[in-house]
PDB file of C-alpha atoms and ligand atoms in Angstrom:
ATOM      1  CA  MET A1122     159.117-174.818 -60.853  1.00 43.00           C
ATOM      2  CA  GLU A1123     159.268-178.696 -60.178  1.00 46.00           C
ATOM      3  CA  ASN A1124     161.902-178.647 -59.529  1.00 47.00           C
ATOM      4  CA  ALA A1125     161.847-175.987 -56.637  1.00 52.00           C
ATOM      5  CA  GLN A1126     163.096-176.891 -52.883  1.00 56.00           C
ATOM      6  CA  PRO A1127     160.075-176.584 -50.622  1.00 58.00           C
ATOM      7  CA  LYS A1128     160.377-175.356 -47.344  1.00 73.00           C
ATOM      8  CA  SER A1129     160.088-177.405 -44.884  1.00 89.00           C
ATOM      9  CA  LEU A1130     157.110-178.640 -42.430  1.00 92.00           C
ATOM     10  CA  ALA A1131     157.496-178.125 -39.752  1.00 94.00           C
ATOM     11  CA  THR A1132     158.472-173.748 -40.763  1.00 94.00           C
ATOM     12  CA  LEU A1133     155.449-173.366 -43.322  1.00 95.00           C
ATOM     13  CA  VAL A1134     153.252-174.378 -40.150  1.00 96.00           C
ATOM     14  CA  LYS A1135     154.680-172.102 -38.171  1.00 96.00           C
ATOM     15  CA  GLU A1136     154.940-169.290 -40.808  1.00 96.00           C
ATOM     16  CA  ILE A1137     151.272-169.555 -41.113  1.00 97.00           C
ATOM     17  CA  SER A1138     150.451-169.789 -37.305  1.00 96.00           C
ATOM     18  CA  LEU A1139     152.307-166.473 -37.088  1.00 96.00           C
ATOM     19  CA  LEU A1140     149.355-165.447 -39.993  1.00 97.00           C
ATOM     20  CA  ILE A1141     146.897-166.477 -38.224  1.00 97.00           C
ATOM     21  CA  GLU A1142     147.801-165.181 -34.924  1.00 95.00           C
ATOM     22  CA  TYR A1143     148.117-161.039 -37.284  1.00 92.00           C
ATOM     23  CA  GLY A1144     144.817-162.056 -39.644  1.00 92.00           C
ATOM     24  CA  ALA A1145     142.755-164.024 -37.641  1.00 95.00           C
ATOM     25  CA  PRO A1146     139.980-162.838 -34.850  1.00 95.00           C
ATOM     26  CA  VAL A1147     141.644-163.702 -30.717  1.00 94.00           C
ATOM     27  CA  ASP A1148     138.984-165.662 -30.173  1.00 96.00           C
ATOM     28  CA  GLU A1149     139.327-168.024 -32.416  1.00 96.00           C
ATOM     29  CA  LEU A1150     142.656-168.374 -32.711  1.00 96.00           C
ATOM     30  CA  ASN A1151     142.792-171.569 -30.449  1.00 96.00           C
ATOM     31  CA  ARG A1152     139.800-173.503 -33.141  1.00 96.00           C
ATOM     32  CA  LEU A1153     142.461-172.180 -36.502  1.00 97.00           C
ATOM     33  CA  ASN A1154     145.438-174.162 -34.398  1.00 97.00           C
ATOM     34  CA  GLU A1155     143.464-177.183 -34.229  1.00 97.00           C
ATOM     35  CA  VAL A1156     142.079-176.939 -37.964  1.00 98.00           C
ATOM     36  CA  LEU A1157     145.440-175.884 -38.816  1.00 98.00           C
ATOM     37  CA  GLY A1158     146.799-178.733 -37.080  1.00 97.00           C
ATOM     38  CA  LYS A1159     145.425-181.556 -38.539  1.00 96.00           C
ATOM     39  CA  TYR A1160     147.111-180.706 -42.254  1.00 97.00           C
ATOM     40  CA  GLY A1161     150.992-181.247 -40.163  1.00 95.00           C
ATOM     41  CA  SER A1162     152.242-183.183 -42.788  1.00 91.00           C
ATOM     42  CA  ASP A1163     150.254-182.171 -45.505  1.00 94.00           C
ATOM     43  CA  ALA A1164     151.925-179.891 -48.042  1.00 92.00           C
ATOM     44  CA  ILE A1165     149.554-179.538 -50.228  1.00 94.00           C
ATOM     45  CA  ALA A1166     147.253-178.442 -47.825  1.00 97.00           C
ATOM     46  CA  LEU A1167     149.241-176.306 -46.254  1.00 97.00           C
ATOM     47  CA  ASN A1168     150.023-173.947 -49.317  1.00 97.00           C
ATOM     48  CA  VAL A1169     146.807-173.311 -48.922  1.00 98.00           C
ATOM     49  CA  PHE A1170     146.456-171.570 -45.515  1.00 98.00           C
ATOM     50  CA  HIS A1171     149.804-169.674 -46.080  1.00 97.00           C
ATOM     51  CA  ASN A1172     147.939-168.939 -49.382  1.00 97.00           C
ATOM     52  CA  PHE A1173     145.087-168.001 -47.157  1.00 98.00           C
ATOM     53  CA  TYR A1174     146.805-166.288 -44.381  1.00 97.00           C
ATOM     54  CA  SER A1175     148.843-164.555 -46.669  1.00 96.00           C
ATOM     55  CA  TYR A1176     146.499-162.426 -48.191  1.00 95.00           C
ATOM     56  CA  LEU A1177     142.845-162.619 -47.010  1.00 94.00           C
ATOM     57  CA  PRO A1178     141.100-161.973 -49.776  1.00 92.00           C
ATOM     58  CA  GLU A1179     138.951-160.114 -48.382  1.00 90.00           C
ATOM     59  CA  GLY A1180     141.272-157.902 -46.767  1.00 89.00           C
ATOM     60  CA  LEU A1181     139.577-158.380 -43.867  1.00 92.00           C
ATOM     61  CA  ASP A1182     140.161-160.950 -40.293  1.00 94.00           C
ATOM     62  CA  ASP A1183     139.668-164.561 -41.417  1.00 97.00           C
ATOM     63  CA  GLY A1184     140.257-167.745 -40.322  1.00 97.00           C
ATOM     64  CA  ILE A1185     139.755-171.611 -41.800  1.00 98.00           C
ATOM     65  CA  THR A1186     137.628-173.267 -39.985  1.00 97.00           C
ATOM     66  CA  LYS A1187     137.686-176.444 -42.908  1.00 97.00           C
ATOM     67  CA  ILE A1188     138.830-177.500 -46.149  1.00 98.00           C
ATOM     68  CA  SER A1189     138.046-180.058 -48.603  1.00 97.00           C
ATOM     69  CA  ARG A1190     139.407-181.206 -51.574  1.00 96.00           C
ATOM     70  CA  ILE A1191     137.216-181.638 -54.581  1.00 97.00           C
ATOM     71  CA  ALA A1192     139.085-182.850 -57.478  1.00 95.00           C
ATOM     72  CA  ASN A1193     143.312-183.667 -57.696  1.00 92.00           C
ATOM     73  CA  GLN A1194     145.104-184.097 -61.142  1.00 88.00           C
ATOM     74  CA  HIS A1195     148.771-185.221 -61.364  1.00 83.00           C
ATOM     75  CA  GLY A1196     148.695-183.265 -58.329  1.00 86.00           C
ATOM     76  CA  ALA A1197     147.380-180.261 -58.834  1.00 92.00           C
ATOM     77  CA  PHE A1198     144.552-179.518 -56.335  1.00 95.00           C
ATOM     78  CA  LEU A1199     141.145-177.887 -55.825  1.00 97.00           C
ATOM     79  CA  PHE A1200     140.165-176.938 -52.997  1.00 98.00           C
ATOM     80  CA  SER A1201     137.519-175.483 -51.238  1.00 98.00           C
ATOM     81  CA  ALA A1202     138.204-173.327 -48.210  1.00 98.00           C
ATOM     82  CA  THR A1203     135.131-172.712 -46.269  1.00 97.00           C
ATOM     83  CA  THR A1204     136.124-169.704 -43.592  1.00 97.00           C
ATOM     84  CA  LEU A1205     134.469-167.757 -40.630  1.00 96.00           C
ATOM     85  CA  LEU A1206     133.157-165.690 -43.433  1.00 95.00           C
ATOM     86  CA  GLY A1207     132.951-167.194 -46.130  1.00 95.00           C
ATOM     87  CA  SER A1208     133.764-170.431 -48.408  1.00 97.00           C
ATOM     88  CA  TYR A1209     136.822-169.855 -51.537  1.00 98.00           C
ATOM     89  CA  LEU A1210     138.101-172.096 -54.081  1.00 98.00           C
ATOM     90  CA  TYR A1211     142.174-172.795 -54.422  1.00 98.00           C
ATOM     91  CA  LEU A1212     143.780-173.836 -56.529  1.00 98.00           C
ATOM     92  CA  ALA A1213     147.096-175.995 -54.821  1.00 96.00           C
ATOM     93  CA  THR A1214     150.041-178.141 -55.038  1.00 92.00           C
ATOM     94  CA  ARG A1215     153.356-179.170 -53.331  1.00 88.00           C
ATOM     95  CA  GLU A1216     154.883-175.805 -54.469  1.00 89.00           C
ATOM     96  CA  SER A1217     152.531-173.604 -54.278  1.00 94.00           C
ATOM     97  CA  ALA A1218     148.597-172.792 -53.739  1.00 97.00           C
ATOM     98  CA  ALA A1219     146.599-169.829 -55.447  1.00 97.00           C
ATOM     99  CA  LEU A1220     143.191-168.323 -55.081  1.00 98.00           C
ATOM    100  CA  ILE A1221     140.196-168.773 -57.930  1.00 97.00           C
ATOM    101  CA  GLY A1222     138.536-166.317 -56.216  1.00 97.00           C
ATOM    102  CA  PRO A1223     135.354-166.959 -53.480  1.00 97.00           C
ATOM    103  CA  PHE A1224     133.400-170.791 -53.982  1.00 97.00           C
ATOM    104  CA  SER A1225     129.154-168.739 -54.906  1.00 96.00           C
ATOM    105  CA  ASN A1226     131.423-167.564 -58.485  1.00 96.00           C
ATOM    106  CA  GLY A1227     132.339-171.032 -59.190  1.00 97.00           C
ATOM    107  CA  ILE A1228     135.357-171.448 -62.124  1.00 97.00           C
ATOM    108  CA  GLN A1229     135.304-169.344 -64.824  1.00 96.00           C
ATOM    109  CA  ASP A1230     139.042-170.798 -65.874  1.00 96.00           C
ATOM    110  CA  GLN A1231     137.986-172.806 -69.307  1.00 96.00           C
ATOM    111  CA  ASP A1232     142.303-174.327 -68.551  1.00 96.00           C
ATOM    112  CA  ILE A1233     141.669-174.324 -64.893  1.00 96.00           C
ATOM    113  CA  LEU A1234     138.106-176.526 -65.587  1.00 97.00           C
ATOM    114  CA  ASN A1235     139.487-178.715 -68.902  1.00 96.00           C
ATOM    115  CA  PHE A1236     141.560-179.262 -66.809  1.00 95.00           C
ATOM    116  CA  PHE A1237     140.238-180.934 -64.588  1.00 94.00           C
ATOM    117  CA  GLY A1238     137.408-182.784 -66.212  1.00 94.00           C
ATOM    118  CA  TRP A1239     134.704-180.145 -65.951  1.00 97.00           C
ATOM    119  CA  ARG A1240     132.684-178.654 -69.661  1.00 97.00           C
ATOM    120  CA  ASP A1241     131.695-175.496 -67.655  1.00 97.00           C
ATOM    121  CA  ASP A1242     131.003-174.517 -64.768  1.00 97.00           C
ATOM    122  CA  ASP A1243     127.512-175.397 -64.630  1.00 97.00           C
ATOM    123  CA  HIS A1244     128.893-178.671 -64.653  1.00 97.00           C
ATOM    124  CA  PHE A1245     131.063-177.766 -62.184  1.00 97.00           C
ATOM    125  CA  LYS A1246     128.783-177.108 -60.057  1.00 96.00           C
ATOM    126  CA  LYS A1247     126.245-179.878 -60.542  1.00 96.00           C
ATOM    127  CA  GLU A1248     129.226-181.827 -59.753  1.00 95.00           C
ATOM    128  CA  VAL A1249     130.202-180.408 -57.251  1.00 96.00           C
ATOM    129  CA  GLY A1250     127.573-179.042 -55.595  1.00 95.00           C
ATOM    130  CA  GLU A1251     127.910-176.686 -51.798  1.00 93.00           C
ATOM    131  CA  SER A1252     131.152-176.303 -50.818  1.00 91.00           C
ATOM    132  CA  THR A1253     128.721-177.133 -46.623  1.00 90.00           C
ATOM    133  CA  LYS A1254     128.466-179.883 -48.249  1.00 92.00           C
ATOM    134  CA  LEU A1255     132.029-181.140 -48.875  1.00 95.00           C
ATOM    135  CA  PRO A1256     134.114-184.000 -46.881  1.00 93.00           C
ATOM    136  CA  GLU A1257     136.446-182.561 -44.552  1.00 96.00           C
ATOM    137  CA  HIS A1258     139.780-183.593 -46.717  1.00 96.00           C
ATOM    138  CA  VAL A1259     141.519-186.181 -44.938  1.00 94.00           C
ATOM    139  CA  PRO A1260     146.132-184.898 -45.195  1.00 94.00           C
ATOM    140  CA  VAL A1261     147.737-186.525 -48.012  1.00 90.00           C
ATOM    141  CA  ASN A1262     150.275-188.607 -46.229  1.00 86.00           C
ATOM    142  CA  GLU A1263     147.330-190.262 -45.340  1.00 89.00           C
ATOM    143  CA  SER A1264     145.303-190.463 -48.484  1.00 88.00           C
ATOM    144  CA  LEU A1265     145.576-194.057 -49.498  1.00 87.00           C
ATOM    145  CA  ASP A1266     144.178-193.008 -53.034  1.00 89.00           C
ATOM    146  CA  LEU A1267     147.623-190.191 -53.290  1.00 91.00           C
ATOM    147  CA  CYS A1268     151.013-190.562 -52.899  1.00 91.00           C
ATOM    148  CA  PRO A1269     152.087-189.511 -49.787  1.00 87.00           C
ATOM    149  CA  VAL A1270     154.424-187.047 -50.669  1.00 86.00           C
ATOM    150  CA  CYS A1271     153.714-185.316 -54.221  1.00 87.00           C
ATOM    151  CA  GLY A1272     149.899-186.225 -53.437  1.00 89.00           C
ATOM    152  CA  THR A1273     149.569-187.883 -57.470  1.00 91.00           C
ATOM    153  CA  SER A1274     146.277-190.539 -58.327  1.00 90.00           C
ATOM    154  CA  ASP A1275     146.283-194.168 -58.147  1.00 90.00           C
ATOM    155  CA  GLY A1276     148.100-194.844 -61.876  1.00 91.00           C
ATOM    156  CA  GLU A1277     148.999-190.779 -62.790  1.00 91.00           C
ATOM    157  CA  SER A1278     153.195-190.594 -63.170  1.00 91.00           C
ATOM    158  CA  HIS A1279     154.668-189.519 -59.531  1.00 91.00           C
ATOM    159  CA  ALA A1280     155.518-185.094 -59.864  1.00 86.00           C
ATOM    160  CA  PHE A1281     159.312-185.405 -60.957  1.00 84.00           C
ATOM    161  CA  GLY A1282     161.283-185.169 -58.513  1.00 87.00           C
ATOM    162  CA  CYS A1283     159.148-187.224 -55.840  1.00 90.00           C
ATOM    163  CA  PRO A1284     160.954-189.455 -53.676  1.00 92.00           C
ATOM    164  CA  VAL A1285     158.368-191.821 -54.394  1.00 92.00           C
ATOM    165  CA  GLU A1286     158.642-192.221 -57.035  1.00 94.00           C
ATOM    166  CA  VAL A1287     160.732-196.089 -58.319  1.00 95.00           C
ATOM    167  CA  CYS A1288     163.150-195.958 -61.256  1.00 97.00           C
ATOM    168  CA  PRO A1289     162.119-198.787 -63.784  1.00 97.00           C
ATOM    169  CA  TRP A1290     165.534-199.581 -64.433  1.00 97.00           C
ATOM    170  CA  CYS A1291     166.610-200.607 -60.771  1.00 97.00           C
ATOM    171  CA  ASP A1292     163.601-200.506 -58.836  1.00 95.00           C
ATOM    172  CA  GLY A1293     165.119-198.235 -57.200  1.00 95.00           C
ATOM    173  CA  GLN A1294     164.053-194.689 -55.582  1.00 95.00           C
ATOM    174  CA  LEU A1295     164.531-192.350 -59.031  1.00 95.00           C
ATOM    175  CA  THR A1296     165.769-189.769 -56.995  1.00 93.00           C
ATOM    176  CA  ASN A1297     169.213-191.483 -54.881  1.00 93.00           C
ATOM    177  CA  CYS A1298     170.168-194.312 -57.548  1.00 95.00           C
ATOM    178  CA  GLU A1299     172.872-193.456 -59.899  1.00 94.00           C
ATOM    179  CA  CYS A1300     171.287-194.525 -63.421  1.00 95.00           C
ATOM    180  CA  ARG A1301     170.932-191.891 -64.215  1.00 93.00           C
ATOM    181  CA  PHE A1302     174.839-191.189 -64.022  1.00 94.00           C
ATOM    182  CA  LEU A1303     174.766-194.212 -66.405  1.00 95.00           C
ATOM    183  CA  LYS A1304     172.309-193.868 -67.920  1.00 94.00           C
ATOM    184  CA  THR A1305     173.518-190.065 -69.927  1.00 93.00           C
ATOM    185  CA  GLY A1306     177.399-191.212 -69.267  1.00 93.00           C
ATOM    186  CA  ARG A1307     177.096-187.195 -66.826  1.00 91.00           C
ATOM    187  CA  ASP A1308     178.790-187.695 -63.487  1.00 89.00           C
ATOM    188  CA  LYS A1309     177.042-184.188 -62.747  1.00 86.00           C
ATOM    189  CA  PHE A1310     173.776-182.255 -63.709  1.00 83.00           C
ATOM    190  CA  SER A1311     175.516-179.182 -63.597  1.00 85.00           C
ATOM    191  CA  ARG A1312     172.321-177.902 -66.096  1.00 84.00           C
ATOM    192  CA  ASP A1313     168.554-178.209 -66.755  1.00 84.00           C
ATOM    193  CA  SER A1314     169.215-179.317 -70.219  1.00 88.00           C
ATOM    194  CA  HIS A1315     170.990-182.419 -68.787  1.00 88.00           C
ATOM    195  CA  LEU A1316     167.974-182.830 -65.940  1.00 88.00           C
ATOM    196  CA  ASP A1317     166.012-183.028 -69.827  1.00 91.00           C
ATOM    197  CA  GLU A1318     167.904-185.052 -71.506  1.00 92.00           C
ATOM    198  CA  PHE A1319     166.692-187.986 -68.221  1.00 93.00           C
ATOM    199  CA  MET A1320     164.490-186.886 -68.569  1.00 93.00           C
ATOM    200  CA  ALA A1321     163.497-187.304 -72.179  1.00 95.00           C
ATOM    201  CA  LEU A1322     164.880-191.129 -71.548  1.00 96.00           C
ATOM    202  CA  LEU A1323     162.916-192.035 -68.016  1.00 95.00           C
ATOM    203  CA  GLU A1324     159.635-191.711 -70.355  1.00 95.00           C
ATOM    204  CA  LYS A1325     161.693-193.438 -73.431  1.00 96.00           C
ATOM    205  CA  LYS A1326     161.758-195.652 -70.936  1.00 97.00           C
ATOM    206  CA  GLY A1327     158.350-195.466 -69.435  1.00 97.00           C
ATOM    207  CA  ARG A1328     157.843-194.287 -65.987  1.00 96.00           C
ATOM    208  CA  ILE A1329     156.381-196.232 -62.922  1.00 95.00           C
ATOM    209  CA  PRO A1330     152.800-194.749 -61.833  1.00 94.00           C
ATOM    210  CA  PHE A1331     151.520-194.019 -58.475  1.00 93.00           C
ATOM    211  CA  ALA A1332     149.585-198.006 -58.207  1.00 90.00           C
ATOM    212  CA  ALA A1333     147.077-196.859 -54.706  1.00 86.00           C
ATOM    213  CA  GLY A1334     147.300-199.228 -52.808  1.00 72.00           C
ATOM    214  CA  GLN A1335     150.264-201.395 -52.863  1.00 63.00           C
ATOM    215  CA  HIS A1336     152.825-201.339 -49.853  1.00 53.00           C
ATOM    216  CA  ARG A1337     155.239-198.260 -49.553  1.00 58.00           C
ATOM    217  CA  PRO A1338     158.401-198.548 -51.234  1.00 56.00           C
ATOM    218  CA  SER A1339     160.566-200.324 -48.539  1.00 56.00           C
ATOM    219  CA  PHE A1340     162.770-196.823 -49.039  1.00 57.00           C
ATOM    220  CA  MET A1341     159.989-194.510 -47.932  1.00 56.00           C
ATOM    221  CA  LYS A1342     160.354-196.730 -44.450  1.00 50.00           C
ATOM    222  CA  GLY A1343     161.810-194.386 -41.805  1.00 47.00           C
ATOM    223  CA  ASN A1344     161.625-191.610 -43.579  1.00 45.00           C
ATOM    224  CA  GLU A1345     158.532-189.932 -43.216  1.00 44.00           C
ATOM    225  CA  GLY A1346     157.331-186.699 -41.597  1.00 39.00           C
TER     226      GLY A1346
HETATM  227 ZN1   ZN B 814     155.164-189.009 -55.632  1.00 86.64          ZN
HETATM  228 ZN1   ZN B 815     168.059-196.519 -60.738  1.00 86.64          ZN
END
């Protein structure tokens, strides 16, 4: 799952625009496409749009007018999507998004509550408040507190395979340097177990977490979008 190659962002946006055409009220198309347009380089937010317009939670013509980031941990995001008809909770990563349910139903899944640090649904509701008052989500790639690619927070490890992760051995780009070969003595990685072997060495050495506010590694320059 973590190694799945995400679709290109341009492809994703095109697919969503098409879904909007079929799933949204005609007189709202411009407005809804405008909302989508804000997130053209935010893979995590785009997954919410894609899931929403693919499955339309109520089965009725509808569209997202605002999304808000409620919480995030290790590259997993909890969003509220305000729509023409209601408000919904979504869980999203760089790979995919899933509907939790209507915002008003809160979160009943204890695993999700624990993951984000809420004791129970009441705790969640108390801390988050009303969906209409939540601030609009700033695209992940423009949020200075998040890794611009995998969305991990300050001090957390990147999602494995994130091109921003710095190699603890050579200070280069972990996804691109030679260390995986040098450290494992393999000249290619043909199986998952080979990758696991490298992951174990990497964990032992100590991964370099994302540091908000630090200058982006030089290898990221000209490599965005
Ligand atoms: Zn990252
Ligand atoms: Zn290296």
